[in-house]
Amino acid sequence: MSEPLLRIEDVGVTYGKGATALSALRDISLDVRSGEVTLLLGPSGSGKTTLLQVMGCLLRPSQGRVSLHGQALHALDAEALSALRLAHVGFVFQHYNLFPTLRAWENVAVALDLKQFPPRQQQAAALQLLERLDMGNRANHFPAELSGGQKQRVAIARALAGKPGLILADEPTAALDGKSGQDVVATLQALAHRENCAVVIVSHDPRVEPYADRVLHLEDGRLVDDRRRHGNQA
Amino acid sequence: MPPSPALIGTSLLAWRNLSHDRARFIVTLIGVGFAVLLMGVELGLLVGFARTTSGLVDHSRAALWITPAGTTNVDIAGRLDERRRFQALAVPGVASVGKLMLQFGFWKKPDGGNESVALVGFEIESDALQPWNLVEGRIADLQQQDAVIIDRLYADKLGVKAIGDTIEINSQRARVVGFTRGLRTFTQSPYVWMTHRNALAYSRYQPEQTTYLLVGLEPGADVEVVRHALGERLGRVDVWKRADFARQAQKYWLITTGAGSALLLSALLGLVVGIVIVGQTLYATTVDRLPEYATLRAMGAPASYLNRVILKQAAISAAFGFSLGTLAAYVIVAISAYGNVAVIVPWWLLVVLAALTVLMCAFGALISIRRLVRIDPSSVFA
């Protein structure tokens, strides 16, 4: 079996100190591999978002070890963590987090600019990504002119800029209607399977589970279930 | 396919952040423009005053000025004896010595009322100093016994309408034979040009007295050597190089009267106003867009990328505000050409203003940059 893209070992995250300390994650250990869709389930306050922050190099755990692409995070400063995120992680947010003053293709181009794509090639590359997500005809629209599903597709295109190995999606269907939500999850699944990237989805949405290769259950900051699904929806 | 972009990356973000909120952008530009206008006009006034205080010296062709000992500026001085002229002519390297008289007098207007004026008596046959920017009449007309030339800017003040008008200077008849344009005086006693001979007649000077001696040098003569030799030979006088005397006159009027510091203070105020306006509007824009900056940070943008967006916003504000401010300043410069107070904005002052504008906007941007340093990328999941 190949080396995991992301390895989490005995990770704990505690907010605050002393009597007011709150454990958000306890003794979490898991590997995330390329080509898989991993679904993180759990009730509110179970630590899903905290775990996503740890996976995305946005939060250093209070204990344990995290390594992404073989690089241990605990020794890295904020700028080095940024560089690691830039190189290997793409984010898809619940509320899209698109830049409202930029057109769809410009939103994607900003991500390419961050990855130091040659300026002359940014527009063409951004349009190509939008075409892949069937958003080519909306490339010149501002986010306010797009539907929720279209916005999320632009957000996925932006997350894909520069071909990151890991895509982290936080409740990507929460703000979408049934059809749009299913389309978005199907797109994420296709990315994982066809382009061999690892996709981790945090969701409450039962419509997501059929698309997952693996389902993790969190409760009170602990990983209580880790099961692989076979014959998922393709 | 959308048209090829003119802006990408941080430039695009900076421009859109500003232009998206047009009302705030316009306020920023008016603020920066006003600050540039304020600095430009105050510093332009300073330059105008400085040039006015030393105008007579700057426009002379004399390499050296011999002045009564202790002279601090060109407008107020004691008297020199004419024998000093012959002593000066005997110094090696001296080619010519012209006389210049400067004396305050009373000007009685045709319709009554008095004004203080500065009588400038020069030797018409010498080119050491002559009225410049003559727009009406001829210098040769001054050879008539009662002839004077004044500046158009002060014609109304002196009750004069046209060539041929007669008035009284120190109770003696005088006639206007010409006009200059733009020869201002810092003392607000307008210069009245006449021959040295006539000036003696209008003043209480003795025939062998004058105010200044203007020295021309032989070709190849070392100005510093001649200056030193004149000082030793003449004694109890001051010998100035032209530029030094001009600087001394500027220093005297701008520092001793407090005019210089008042203008500098006002310019500084303009700078502070600009920093506050730019700082406040950039900060408000930044705070409005904190979630977007956090998203950029989460996407892996280094802090320098975010700082570049802010600095480019500041640079855009600086460029547009500077254009607006200098345009307004030049309108005032053009209007001031017809007034008693000159606002002069030479090219080097424009460069100084541009540098101050950049400084102002960069300082304004610092507050926003400080805020972004503390941004938490994990807040995107909050």
Coordinates of C-alpha atoms in Angstrom, one line a residue, chain B residues 7 9 69 81 147-148 158 184 187 221 268 279 328 345 351:
Chain B
L7 CA -4.9 43.5 -14.1
G9 CA -3.5 38.9 -8.9
A69 CA 28.2 95.6 7.3
D81 CA 30.0 105.5 0.4
A147 CA 10.3 108.6 -14.8
V148 CA 9.5 105.4 -12.9
L158 CA -0.7 102.5 -6.3
R184 CA 6.6 90.9 -6.3
T187 CA 7.6 93.6 2.3
A221 CA 38.6 85.3 -12.0
L268 CA 2.8 69.0 7.7
G279 CA -5.4 55.2 7.0
A328 CA -6.2 71.6 -8.3
V345 CA 5.3 74.7 -8.0
V351 CA 8.7 65.3 -7.2

